[in-house]
mmCIF file of C-alpha atoms in Angstrom:
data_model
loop_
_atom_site.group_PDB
_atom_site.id
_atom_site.type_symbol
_atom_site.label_atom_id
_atom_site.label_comp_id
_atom_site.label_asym_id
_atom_site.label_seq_id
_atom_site.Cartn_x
_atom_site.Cartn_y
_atom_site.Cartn_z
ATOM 1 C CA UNK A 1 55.522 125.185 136.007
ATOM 2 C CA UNK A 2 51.854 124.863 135.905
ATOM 3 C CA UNK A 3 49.680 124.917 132.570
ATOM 4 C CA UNK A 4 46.265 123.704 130.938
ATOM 5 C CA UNK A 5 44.218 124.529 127.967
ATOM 6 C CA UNK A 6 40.137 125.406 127.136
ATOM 7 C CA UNK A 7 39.638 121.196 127.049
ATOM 8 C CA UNK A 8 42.384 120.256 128.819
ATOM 9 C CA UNK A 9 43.857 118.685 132.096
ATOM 10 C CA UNK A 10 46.158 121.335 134.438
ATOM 11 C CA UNK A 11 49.577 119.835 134.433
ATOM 12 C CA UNK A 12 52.869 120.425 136.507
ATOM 13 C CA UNK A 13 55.943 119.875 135.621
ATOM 14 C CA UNK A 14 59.640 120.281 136.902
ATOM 15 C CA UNK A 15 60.428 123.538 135.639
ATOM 16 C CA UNK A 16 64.378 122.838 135.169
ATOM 17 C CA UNK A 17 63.719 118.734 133.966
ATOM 18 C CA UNK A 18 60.095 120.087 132.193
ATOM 19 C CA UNK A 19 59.459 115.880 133.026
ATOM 20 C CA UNK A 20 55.817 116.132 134.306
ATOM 21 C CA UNK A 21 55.113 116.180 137.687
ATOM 22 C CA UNK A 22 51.326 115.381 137.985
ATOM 23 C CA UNK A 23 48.230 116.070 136.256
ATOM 24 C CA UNK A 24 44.581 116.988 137.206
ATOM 25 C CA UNK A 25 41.695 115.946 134.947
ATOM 26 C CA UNK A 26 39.490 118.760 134.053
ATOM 27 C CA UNK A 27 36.752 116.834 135.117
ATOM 28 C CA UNK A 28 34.073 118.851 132.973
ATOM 29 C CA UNK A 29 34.196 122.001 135.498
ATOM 30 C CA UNK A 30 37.340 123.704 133.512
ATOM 31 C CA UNK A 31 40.077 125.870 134.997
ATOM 32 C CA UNK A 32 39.914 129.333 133.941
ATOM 33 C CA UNK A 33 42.374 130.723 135.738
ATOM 34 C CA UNK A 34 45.241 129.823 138.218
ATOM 35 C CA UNK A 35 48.567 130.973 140.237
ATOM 36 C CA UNK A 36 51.625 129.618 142.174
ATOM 37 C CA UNK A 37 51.916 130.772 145.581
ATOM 38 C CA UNK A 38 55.439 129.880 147.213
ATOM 39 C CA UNK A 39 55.998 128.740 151.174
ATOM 40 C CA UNK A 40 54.370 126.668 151.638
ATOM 41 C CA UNK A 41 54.144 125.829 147.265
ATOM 42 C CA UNK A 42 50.742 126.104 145.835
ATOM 43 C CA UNK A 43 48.631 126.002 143.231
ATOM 44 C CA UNK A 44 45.392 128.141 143.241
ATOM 45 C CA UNK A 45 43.317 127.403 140.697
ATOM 46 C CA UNK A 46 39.548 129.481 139.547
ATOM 47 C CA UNK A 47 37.067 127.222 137.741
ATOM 48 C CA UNK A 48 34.023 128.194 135.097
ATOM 49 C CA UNK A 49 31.378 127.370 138.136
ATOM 50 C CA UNK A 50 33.033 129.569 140.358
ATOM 51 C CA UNK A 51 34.803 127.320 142.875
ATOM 52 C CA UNK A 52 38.682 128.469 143.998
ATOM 53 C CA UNK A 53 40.869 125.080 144.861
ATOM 54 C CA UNK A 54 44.040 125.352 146.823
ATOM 55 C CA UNK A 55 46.444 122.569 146.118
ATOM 56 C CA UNK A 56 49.846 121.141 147.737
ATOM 57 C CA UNK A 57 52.076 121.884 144.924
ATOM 58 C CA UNK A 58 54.635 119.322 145.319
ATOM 59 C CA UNK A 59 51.996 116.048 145.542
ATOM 60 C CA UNK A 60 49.177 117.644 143.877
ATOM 61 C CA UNK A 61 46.888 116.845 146.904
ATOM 62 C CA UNK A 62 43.786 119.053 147.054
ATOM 63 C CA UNK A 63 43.944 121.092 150.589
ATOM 64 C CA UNK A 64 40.930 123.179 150.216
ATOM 65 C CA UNK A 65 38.155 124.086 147.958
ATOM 66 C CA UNK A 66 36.030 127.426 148.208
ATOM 67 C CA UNK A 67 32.430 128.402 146.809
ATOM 68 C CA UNK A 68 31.946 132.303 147.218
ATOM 69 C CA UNK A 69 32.183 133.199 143.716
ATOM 70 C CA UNK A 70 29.113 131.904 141.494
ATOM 71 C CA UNK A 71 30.313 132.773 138.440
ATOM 72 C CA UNK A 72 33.435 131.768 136.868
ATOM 73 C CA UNK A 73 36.929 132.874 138.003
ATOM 74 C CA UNK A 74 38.783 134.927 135.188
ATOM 75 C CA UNK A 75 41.680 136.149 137.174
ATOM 76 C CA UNK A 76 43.569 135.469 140.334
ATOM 77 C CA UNK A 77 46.309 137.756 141.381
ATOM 78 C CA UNK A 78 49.201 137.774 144.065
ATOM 79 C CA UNK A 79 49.539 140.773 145.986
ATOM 80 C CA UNK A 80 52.745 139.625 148.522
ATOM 81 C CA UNK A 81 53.660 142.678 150.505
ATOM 82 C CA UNK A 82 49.787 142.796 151.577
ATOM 83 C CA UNK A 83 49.641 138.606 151.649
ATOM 84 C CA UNK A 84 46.623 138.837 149.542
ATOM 85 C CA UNK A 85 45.283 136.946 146.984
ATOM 86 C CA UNK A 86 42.348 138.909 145.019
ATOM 87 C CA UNK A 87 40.121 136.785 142.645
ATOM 88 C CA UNK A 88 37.590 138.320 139.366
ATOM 89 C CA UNK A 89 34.839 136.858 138.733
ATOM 90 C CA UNK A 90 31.985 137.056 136.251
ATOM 91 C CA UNK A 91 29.858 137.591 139.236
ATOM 92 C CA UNK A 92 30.555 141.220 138.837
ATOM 93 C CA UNK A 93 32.611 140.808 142.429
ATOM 94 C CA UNK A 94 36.546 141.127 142.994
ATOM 95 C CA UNK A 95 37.577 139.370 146.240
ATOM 96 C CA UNK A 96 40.366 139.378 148.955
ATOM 97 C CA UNK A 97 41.175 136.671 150.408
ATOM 98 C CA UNK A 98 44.391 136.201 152.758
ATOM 99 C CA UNK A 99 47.402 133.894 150.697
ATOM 100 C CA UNK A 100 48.283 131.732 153.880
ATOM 101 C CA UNK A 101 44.790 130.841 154.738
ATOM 102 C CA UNK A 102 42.022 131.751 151.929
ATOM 103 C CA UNK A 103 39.930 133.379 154.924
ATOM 104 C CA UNK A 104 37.803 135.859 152.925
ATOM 105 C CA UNK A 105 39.107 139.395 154.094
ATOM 106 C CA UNK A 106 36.653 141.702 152.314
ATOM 107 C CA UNK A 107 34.056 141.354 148.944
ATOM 108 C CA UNK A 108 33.679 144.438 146.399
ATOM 109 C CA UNK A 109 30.870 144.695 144.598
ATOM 110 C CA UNK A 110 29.368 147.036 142.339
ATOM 111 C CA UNK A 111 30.362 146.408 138.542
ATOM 112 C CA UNK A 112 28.029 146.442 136.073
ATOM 113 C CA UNK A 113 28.638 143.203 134.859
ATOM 114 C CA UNK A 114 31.647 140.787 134.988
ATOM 115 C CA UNK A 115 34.813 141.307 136.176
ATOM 116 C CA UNK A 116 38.003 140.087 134.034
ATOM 117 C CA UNK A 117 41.404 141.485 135.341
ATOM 118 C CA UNK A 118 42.847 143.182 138.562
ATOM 119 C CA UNK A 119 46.492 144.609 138.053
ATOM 120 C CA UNK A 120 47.952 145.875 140.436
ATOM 121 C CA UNK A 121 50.924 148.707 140.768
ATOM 122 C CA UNK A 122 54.440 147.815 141.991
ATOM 123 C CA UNK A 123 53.341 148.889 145.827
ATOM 124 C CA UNK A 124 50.393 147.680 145.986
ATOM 125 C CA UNK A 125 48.570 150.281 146.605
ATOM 126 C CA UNK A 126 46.597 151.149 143.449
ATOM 127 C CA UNK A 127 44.346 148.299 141.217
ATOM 128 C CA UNK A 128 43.091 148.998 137.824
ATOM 129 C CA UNK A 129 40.493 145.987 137.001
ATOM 130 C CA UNK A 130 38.807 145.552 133.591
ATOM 131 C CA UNK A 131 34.958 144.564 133.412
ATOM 132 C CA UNK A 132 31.634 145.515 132.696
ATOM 133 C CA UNK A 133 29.943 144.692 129.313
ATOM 134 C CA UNK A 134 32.204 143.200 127.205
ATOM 135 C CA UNK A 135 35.441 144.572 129.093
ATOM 136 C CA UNK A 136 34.454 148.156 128.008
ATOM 137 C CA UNK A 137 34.782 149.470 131.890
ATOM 138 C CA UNK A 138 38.185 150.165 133.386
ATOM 139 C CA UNK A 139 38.228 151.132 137.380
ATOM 140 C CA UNK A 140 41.112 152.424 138.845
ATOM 141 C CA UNK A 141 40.811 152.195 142.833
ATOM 142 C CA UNK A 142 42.723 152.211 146.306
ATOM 143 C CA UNK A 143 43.311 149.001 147.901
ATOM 144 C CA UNK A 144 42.322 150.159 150.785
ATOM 145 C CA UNK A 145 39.294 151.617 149.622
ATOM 146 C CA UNK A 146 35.725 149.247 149.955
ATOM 147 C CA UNK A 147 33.819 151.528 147.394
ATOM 148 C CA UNK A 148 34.964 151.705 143.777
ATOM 149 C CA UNK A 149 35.269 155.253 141.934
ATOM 150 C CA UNK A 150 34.341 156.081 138.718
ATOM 151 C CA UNK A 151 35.371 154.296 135.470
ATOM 152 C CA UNK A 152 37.895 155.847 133.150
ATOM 153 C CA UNK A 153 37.018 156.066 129.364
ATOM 154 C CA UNK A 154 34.067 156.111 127.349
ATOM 155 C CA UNK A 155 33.570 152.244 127.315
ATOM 156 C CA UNK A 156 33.279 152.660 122.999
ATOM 157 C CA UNK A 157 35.377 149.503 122.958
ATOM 158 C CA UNK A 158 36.550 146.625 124.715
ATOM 159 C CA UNK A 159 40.048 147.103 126.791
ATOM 160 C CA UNK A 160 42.734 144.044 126.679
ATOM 161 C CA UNK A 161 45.021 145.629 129.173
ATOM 162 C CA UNK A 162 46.262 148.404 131.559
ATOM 163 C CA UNK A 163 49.406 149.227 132.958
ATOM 164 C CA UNK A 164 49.896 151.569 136.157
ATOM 165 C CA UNK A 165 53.586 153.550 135.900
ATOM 166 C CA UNK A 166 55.762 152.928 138.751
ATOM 167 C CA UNK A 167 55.509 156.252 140.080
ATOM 168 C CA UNK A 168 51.411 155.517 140.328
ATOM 169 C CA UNK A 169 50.756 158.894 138.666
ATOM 170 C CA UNK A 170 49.571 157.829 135.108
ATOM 171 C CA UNK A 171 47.354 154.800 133.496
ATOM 172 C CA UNK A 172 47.841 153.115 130.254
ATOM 173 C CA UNK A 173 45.676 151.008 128.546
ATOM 174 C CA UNK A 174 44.938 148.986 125.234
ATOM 175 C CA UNK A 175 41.530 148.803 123.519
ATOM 176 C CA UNK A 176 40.202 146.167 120.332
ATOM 177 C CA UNK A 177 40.360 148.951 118.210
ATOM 178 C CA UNK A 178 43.705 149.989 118.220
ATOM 179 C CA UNK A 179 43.845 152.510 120.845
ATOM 180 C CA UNK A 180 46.460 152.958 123.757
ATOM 181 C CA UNK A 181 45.480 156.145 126.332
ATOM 182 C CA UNK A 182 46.935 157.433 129.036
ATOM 183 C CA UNK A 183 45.393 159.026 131.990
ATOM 184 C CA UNK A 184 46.395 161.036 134.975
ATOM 185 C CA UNK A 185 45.451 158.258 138.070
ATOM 186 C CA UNK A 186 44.838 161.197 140.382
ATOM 187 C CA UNK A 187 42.487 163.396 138.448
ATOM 188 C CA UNK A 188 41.188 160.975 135.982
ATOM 189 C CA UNK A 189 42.220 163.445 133.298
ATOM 190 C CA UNK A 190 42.900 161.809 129.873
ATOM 191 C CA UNK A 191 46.581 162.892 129.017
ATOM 192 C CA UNK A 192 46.764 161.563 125.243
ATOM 193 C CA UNK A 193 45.634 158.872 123.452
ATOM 194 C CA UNK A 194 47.125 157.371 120.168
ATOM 195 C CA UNK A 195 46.483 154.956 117.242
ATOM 196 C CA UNK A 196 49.610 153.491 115.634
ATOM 197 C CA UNK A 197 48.349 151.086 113.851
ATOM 198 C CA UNK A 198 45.418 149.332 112.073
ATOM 199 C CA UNK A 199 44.439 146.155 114.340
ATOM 200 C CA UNK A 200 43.867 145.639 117.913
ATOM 201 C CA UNK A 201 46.136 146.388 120.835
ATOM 202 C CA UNK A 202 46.469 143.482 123.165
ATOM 203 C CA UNK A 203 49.076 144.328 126.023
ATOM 204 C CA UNK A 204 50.669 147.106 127.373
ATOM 205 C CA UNK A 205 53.407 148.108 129.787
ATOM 206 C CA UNK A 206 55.725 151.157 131.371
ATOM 207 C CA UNK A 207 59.224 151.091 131.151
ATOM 208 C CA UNK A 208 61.208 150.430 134.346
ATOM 209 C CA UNK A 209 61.822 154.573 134.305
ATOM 210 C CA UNK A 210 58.206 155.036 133.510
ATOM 211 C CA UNK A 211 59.059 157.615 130.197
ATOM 212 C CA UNK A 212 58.244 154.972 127.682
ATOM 213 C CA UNK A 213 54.789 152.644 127.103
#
């Protein structure tokens, strides 16, 4: 188990003892974002200034560090049928880099400002990212695809989150003014939108059958 805060050190403890493990000073370049990769056990870690550092999990030993972003890291996701690992940046770029050897496989640019989230759907074949000014853009694109398509929504407020069903046919998402829509992923087509309550929507999710959000 791996955790830090805004001012913090990163720490890692044993998940089943929860005794610590080891700890990395934040060393004034903070950790905005990080994941555990498994065989061999890592810890990928993004930092405000843009730099992506790959260490051994067990001894805490720095194996690599990597400068392509400029900008700092807000997300890193796992994608393990593909063996990718795709980084957002504030950079306004999302990249792919392969999980067993952080070669760069391919950049996208393109957003109009910074990127903040890429979720992907259970196959791994869809990503919806959040970005632009003040998360107000959400992009719903192929994996395969280099180019990104048109944004969903009218970008009136910023989005927290997105969910793609299971069947990749329909995309949910949650806004800061208390808004969850859902769109059909193929046509782009706005299905229905609600407002169920007064304050801000933060997360969102399908149920495992996909008829509930």
């Amino acid at each position: 188990l791996a955790g830090g805060g805004a001012g913090g050190d990163i720490i890692v403890w044993d998940a089943r003892t929860m005794r610590e493990r080891w700890r990395l000073p934040t060393r004034g370049n903070r950790a905005i974002s990080g994941l555990i990769l498994p065989a061999p056990a890592r810890l990928v870690l993004g930092r405000e200034n843009g730099q992506l550092e790959i260490f051994d999990l067990p001894s805490g030993r720095l194996l690599r560090q990597i400068d392509e972003h400029t900008d700092w890291i807000n997300t890193i996701t796992w994608l393990p049928k593909r063996g990718v690992v795709i980084t957002a940046s504030h950079d306004q770029t999302l990249r792919l880099w392969d999980a067993d050897s952080f070669v760069l496989r391919r950049t996208i640019a393109g957003y109009q400002g910074e990127v903040y989230s890429a979720i992907p759907d259970l196959e791994e074949q869809t990503l919806a990212t959040i970005g632009g000014r003040e998360r107000r853009a959400l992009k719903v694109w192929n994996v395969d695809q280099v180019v990104l398509p048109d944004r969903l929504g009218d970008e009136s407020t910023p989005i927290f989150d997105v969910a793609i069903s299971r069947d990749q046919r329909r995309i949910a998402a949650v806004s800061e003014d208390g808004r969850i829509r859902l769109w059909d992923q193929t046509t782009g087509r706005l299905l229905w939108e609600r407002k169920p309550g007064a304050g801000r929507l933060l997360a969102v999710t399908f149920s495992p059958g996909g008829d509930q959000v």
